Amino acid sequence: MPLVLQWVRPKTLIDIGCGQGTWLAEFRAQGIKDVYGVDGDYVDRQKLEIPAERFTAFDLQQQFAVSHRFDMAMSLEVAEHLPPAAAGGFVAPLVKLAPIVLFSAEVPHQGGTNHINEQWPGYWANLFAQHDYLPIDCLRRALWSRQDVEWWYAQNLMFYAHRPYLESQPALLAAHRECPTALSLVHPQRYTQLVDHLIQIRRKQPPPKPAG
């Protein structure tokens, strides 16, 4: 959280796919009081970590809309839960909410429950580019070796900023210009987990029968 706020210090913030509002509660603890969360009707209102009036239930497979813009929007590890046909319809209203978006989504074979559209970052970057939002890969480098950050955030977390906004933010613009052409990365911790899993599967298989 402090690292994100080193780059962007929003006064207003919306989280699409906020769950119980855990991220928003942390931002509130950092002094950003004007926060708003959107997620499905399945969220237990009794477990919300933000005031109930700051939460709206909505089916994210439909194109959502909020009446006003915010300084920053965010959506973390949500987009992979939506069908591919809904991907463009998820990004389009997201960029209407704010000039900069904090975004992460799971890559292919990352693993998880109901992940029906795991895609490499370039897939999402192309969808953001259709709205003139450009990637800023300044967070992953700082988080990559942090033991106190879950590897999927270290692997996937990026900003996307509207070009006019980006050009008014010298530090972000410089970070964008340093953004690698290849955005697809696999964190060593996940790579190790997958290799260990494959080794275990192989050990359980019977030895091959001799030929002949």
Tab-separated table of C-alpha atoms in Angstrom:
chain	number	residue	atom	x	y	z
A	1	MET	CA	0.000	0.000	0.000
A	2	PRO	CA	2.676	2.609	0.844
A	3	LEU	CA	4.444	1.743	-2.419
A	4	VAL	CA	1.281	2.385	-4.454
A	5	LEU	CA	0.835	5.703	-2.663
A	6	GLN	CA	4.368	6.738	-3.522
A	7	TRP	CA	3.249	6.885	-7.149
A	8	VAL	CA	-0.387	7.960	-6.860
A	9	ARG	CA	-1.990	9.786	-3.953
A	10	PRO	CA	-5.722	9.725	-4.731
A	11	LYS	CA	-8.309	11.569	-2.703
A	12	THR	CA	-11.093	9.376	-4.096
A	13	LEU	CA	-10.878	5.682	-4.947
A	14	ILE	CA	-13.125	2.927	-6.274
A	15	ASP	CA	-12.463	-0.820	-6.183
A	16	ILE	CA	-14.292	-2.997	-8.719
A	17	GLY	CA	-14.504	-6.521	-7.343
A	18	CYS	CA	-13.753	-5.322	-3.834
A	19	GLY	CA	-14.918	-8.429	-1.936
A	20	GLN	CA	-15.325	-7.437	1.699
A	21	GLY	CA	-13.456	-4.191	1.074
A	22	THR	CA	-10.142	-5.232	2.589
A	23	TRP	CA	-8.025	-3.152	0.208
A	24	LEU	CA	-10.304	-0.152	0.638
A	25	ALA	CA	-10.102	-0.463	4.408
A	26	GLU	CA	-6.306	-0.327	4.141
A	27	PHE	CA	-6.468	2.766	1.970
A	28	ARG	CA	-8.781	4.362	4.520
A	29	ALA	CA	-6.205	3.576	7.193
A	30	GLN	CA	-3.689	5.472	5.050
A	31	GLY	CA	-5.907	8.562	5.168
A	32	ILE	CA	-7.963	8.150	1.965
A	33	LYS	CA	-11.477	8.290	3.343
A	34	ASP	CA	-13.508	8.727	0.158
A	35	VAL	CA	-13.562	5.114	-1.055
A	36	TYR	CA	-16.217	3.075	-2.798
A	37	GLY	CA	-16.540	-0.638	-3.530
A	38	VAL	CA	-18.491	-2.672	-6.101
A	39	ASP	CA	-18.912	-6.451	-6.149
A	40	GLY	CA	-21.513	-9.178	-6.509
A	41	ASP	CA	-24.582	-9.557	-4.348
A	42	TYR	CA	-22.961	-12.614	-2.746
A	43	VAL	CA	-20.823	-10.382	-0.504
A	44	ASP	CA	-21.949	-10.697	3.124
A	45	ARG	CA	-22.774	-7.143	4.215
A	46	GLN	CA	-22.111	-8.101	7.836
A	47	LYS	CA	-18.464	-8.799	6.949
A	48	LEU	CA	-17.778	-5.593	5.049
A	49	GLU	CA	-14.660	-3.765	6.193
A	50	ILE	CA	-15.955	-0.467	4.817
A	51	PRO	CA	-19.193	1.351	5.659
A	52	ALA	CA	-22.178	-0.365	4.028
A	53	GLU	CA	-23.189	2.845	2.252
A	54	ARG	CA	-19.812	2.729	0.479
A	55	PHE	CA	-20.643	-0.608	-1.152
A	56	THR	CA	-22.831	-1.408	-4.166
A	57	ALA	CA	-23.816	-4.909	-5.271
A	58	PHE	CA	-23.608	-5.498	-9.004
A	59	ASP	CA	-23.152	-8.413	-11.404
A	60	LEU	CA	-19.705	-7.731	-12.847
A	61	GLN	CA	-20.489	-9.797	-15.942
A	62	GLN	CA	-22.671	-6.857	-16.924
A	63	GLN	CA	-21.251	-3.458	-17.822
A	64	PHE	CA	-21.250	-1.452	-14.623
A	65	ALA	CA	-21.519	2.315	-14.360
A	66	VAL	CA	-21.000	4.788	-11.526
A	67	SER	CA	-22.322	8.337	-11.657
A	68	HIS	CA	-19.024	10.155	-11.088
A	69	ARG	CA	-15.282	9.784	-11.637
A	70	PHE	CA	-12.613	9.063	-9.084
A	71	ASP	CA	-8.931	9.897	-8.787
A	72	MET	CA	-8.031	6.217	-9.078
A	73	ALA	CA	-9.822	2.965	-9.826
A	74	MET	CA	-8.574	-0.496	-8.961
A	75	SER	CA	-9.427	-4.098	-9.747
A	76	LEU	CA	-7.160	-6.806	-8.386
A	77	GLU	CA	-7.359	-10.484	-9.370
A	78	VAL	CA	-10.955	-10.138	-10.570
A	79	ALA	CA	-10.992	-10.074	-14.370
A	80	GLU	CA	-9.959	-13.729	-14.734
A	81	HIS	CA	-13.255	-14.743	-13.080
A	82	LEU	CA	-15.306	-13.254	-15.931
A	83	PRO	CA	-15.953	-15.007	-19.267
A	84	PRO	CA	-13.773	-13.936	-22.217
A	85	ALA	CA	-16.781	-12.326	-23.900
A	86	ALA	CA	-17.050	-9.937	-20.941
A	87	ALA	CA	-13.390	-8.836	-20.904
A	88	GLY	CA	-13.744	-5.808	-23.152
A	89	GLY	CA	-16.963	-4.838	-21.401
A	90	PHE	CA	-15.128	-4.973	-18.083
A	91	VAL	CA	-12.229	-2.741	-19.103
A	92	ALA	CA	-14.360	-0.165	-20.948
A	93	PRO	CA	-16.332	1.071	-17.914
A	94	LEU	CA	-13.278	0.655	-15.675
A	95	VAL	CA	-11.338	3.324	-17.567
A	96	LYS	CA	-14.329	5.654	-17.451
A	97	LEU	CA	-14.070	5.698	-13.677
A	98	ALA	CA	-10.616	7.252	-13.302
A	99	PRO	CA	-7.560	8.508	-15.216
A	100	ILE	CA	-5.405	5.803	-13.644
A	101	VAL	CA	-6.237	2.184	-12.828
A	102	LEU	CA	-4.410	-0.175	-10.471
A	103	PHE	CA	-4.926	-3.573	-12.079
A	104	SER	CA	-3.912	-7.208	-11.806
A	105	ALA	CA	-5.282	-10.397	-13.323
A	106	GLU	CA	-4.074	-13.976	-13.244
A	107	VAL	CA	-1.882	-15.400	-15.998
A	108	PRO	CA	-2.452	-18.762	-17.736
A	109	HIS	CA	-2.134	-21.807	-15.455
A	110	GLN	CA	-1.709	-19.637	-12.374
A	111	GLY	CA	-4.409	-21.690	-10.680
A	112	GLY	CA	-7.417	-20.826	-8.586
A	113	THR	CA	-11.171	-21.192	-8.278
A	114	ASN	CA	-13.414	-20.334	-11.218
A	115	HIS	CA	-10.640	-18.779	-13.271
A	116	ILE	CA	-12.196	-18.924	-16.720
A	117	ASN	CA	-10.161	-16.240	-18.504
A	118	GLU	CA	-6.544	-16.388	-17.371
A	119	GLN	CA	-4.530	-14.234	-19.767
A	120	TRP	CA	-1.046	-12.768	-20.081
A	121	PRO	CA	-0.700	-9.052	-19.274
A	122	GLY	CA	-0.370	-8.192	-22.954
A	123	TYR	CA	-3.982	-9.282	-23.468
A	124	TRP	CA	-5.187	-6.762	-20.912
A	125	ALA	CA	-2.736	-4.107	-22.105
A	126	ASN	CA	-4.280	-4.356	-25.580
A	127	LEU	CA	-7.769	-3.851	-24.150
A	128	PHE	CA	-6.617	-0.819	-22.145
A	129	ALA	CA	-4.801	0.542	-25.224
A	130	GLN	CA	-8.113	0.694	-27.076
A	131	HIS	CA	-9.006	3.502	-24.655
A	132	ASP	CA	-5.561	5.161	-24.826
A	133	TYR	CA	-4.543	3.801	-21.408
A	134	LEU	CA	-0.879	2.846	-21.224
A	135	PRO	CA	0.900	0.358	-18.916
A	136	ILE	CA	3.200	1.496	-16.133
A	137	ASP	CA	5.268	-1.379	-14.798
A	138	CYS	CA	6.807	0.315	-11.770
A	139	LEU	CA	5.351	-1.875	-9.010
A	140	ARG	CA	6.454	-5.378	-9.964
A	141	ARG	CA	10.148	-4.531	-9.874
A	142	ALA	CA	9.810	-3.197	-6.340
A	143	LEU	CA	7.639	-6.102	-5.136
A	144	TRP	CA	9.348	-8.998	-6.922
A	145	SER	CA	11.529	-10.170	-4.019
A	146	ARG	CA	9.372	-8.965	-1.141
A	147	GLN	CA	8.568	-11.868	1.184
A	148	ASP	CA	5.700	-9.926	2.782
A	149	VAL	CA	3.800	-9.614	-0.532
A	150	GLU	CA	1.879	-12.484	-2.096
A	151	TRP	CA	3.633	-13.631	-5.258
A	152	TRP	CA	0.583	-13.119	-7.489
A	153	TYR	CA	0.573	-9.405	-6.708
A	154	ALA	CA	4.319	-9.207	-7.288
A	155	GLN	CA	3.760	-10.942	-10.607
A	156	ASN	CA	0.680	-9.159	-11.926
A	157	LEU	CA	0.273	-5.695	-10.394
A	158	MET	CA	0.503	-2.700	-12.756
A	159	PHE	CA	-0.930	0.737	-13.352
A	160	TYR	CA	-2.725	1.733	-16.539
A	161	ALA	CA	-2.999	5.474	-17.103
A	162	HIS	CA	-4.826	7.623	-19.630
A	163	ARG	CA	-2.278	9.244	-21.911
A	164	PRO	CA	-3.192	12.901	-21.110
A	165	TYR	CA	-3.054	12.180	-17.378
A	166	LEU	CA	0.214	10.287	-17.768
A	167	GLU	CA	1.817	13.178	-19.610
A	168	SER	CA	1.036	15.409	-16.621
A	169	GLN	CA	2.807	13.070	-14.177
A	170	PRO	CA	6.596	13.158	-14.809
A	171	ALA	CA	7.517	10.235	-12.535
A	172	LEU	CA	4.821	7.958	-13.934
A	173	LEU	CA	5.659	8.988	-17.483
A	174	ALA	CA	9.319	8.114	-16.933
A	175	ALA	CA	8.284	4.739	-15.494
A	176	HIS	CA	6.074	4.100	-18.512
A	177	ARG	CA	8.955	4.848	-20.869
A	178	GLU	CA	11.022	2.259	-19.020
A	179	CYS	CA	8.213	-0.295	-19.307
A	180	PRO	CA	9.493	-3.477	-21.009
A	181	THR	CA	7.998	-4.566	-24.304
A	182	ALA	CA	7.414	-8.039	-22.860
A	183	LEU	CA	5.003	-7.724	-19.932
A	184	SER	CA	4.520	-11.463	-19.373
A	185	LEU	CA	6.378	-12.737	-16.317
A	186	VAL	CA	6.136	-15.797	-14.084
A	187	HIS	CA	7.178	-15.422	-10.478
A	188	PRO	CA	9.858	-17.897	-9.310
A	189	GLN	CA	7.693	-18.978	-6.376
A	190	ARG	CA	4.866	-20.040	-8.682
A	191	TYR	CA	7.289	-21.669	-11.112
A	192	THR	CA	8.764	-23.716	-8.278
A	193	GLN	CA	5.308	-24.748	-7.058
A	194	LEU	CA	4.322	-25.986	-10.513
A	195	VAL	CA	7.561	-27.883	-11.059
A	196	ASP	CA	7.290	-29.531	-7.625
A	197	HIS	CA	3.719	-30.535	-8.440
A	198	LEU	CA	4.764	-32.101	-11.745
A	199	ILE	CA	7.577	-33.994	-10.016
A	200	GLN	CA	5.125	-35.393	-7.468
A	201	ILE	CA	2.774	-36.520	-10.251
A	202	ARG	CA	5.616	-38.216	-12.074
A	203	ARG	CA	6.763	-40.032	-8.935
A	204	LYS	CA	3.278	-41.477	-8.468
A	205	GLN	CA	3.108	-42.870	-11.978
A	206	PRO	CA	4.074	-46.537	-12.500
A	207	PRO	CA	7.330	-47.123	-14.324
A	208	PRO	CA	6.973	-47.703	-18.075
A	209	LYS	CA	6.656	-51.307	-19.223
A	210	PRO	CA	9.692	-52.682	-21.047
A	211	ALA	CA	9.341	-52.837	-24.799
A	212	GLY	CA	8.652	-56.155	-26.532
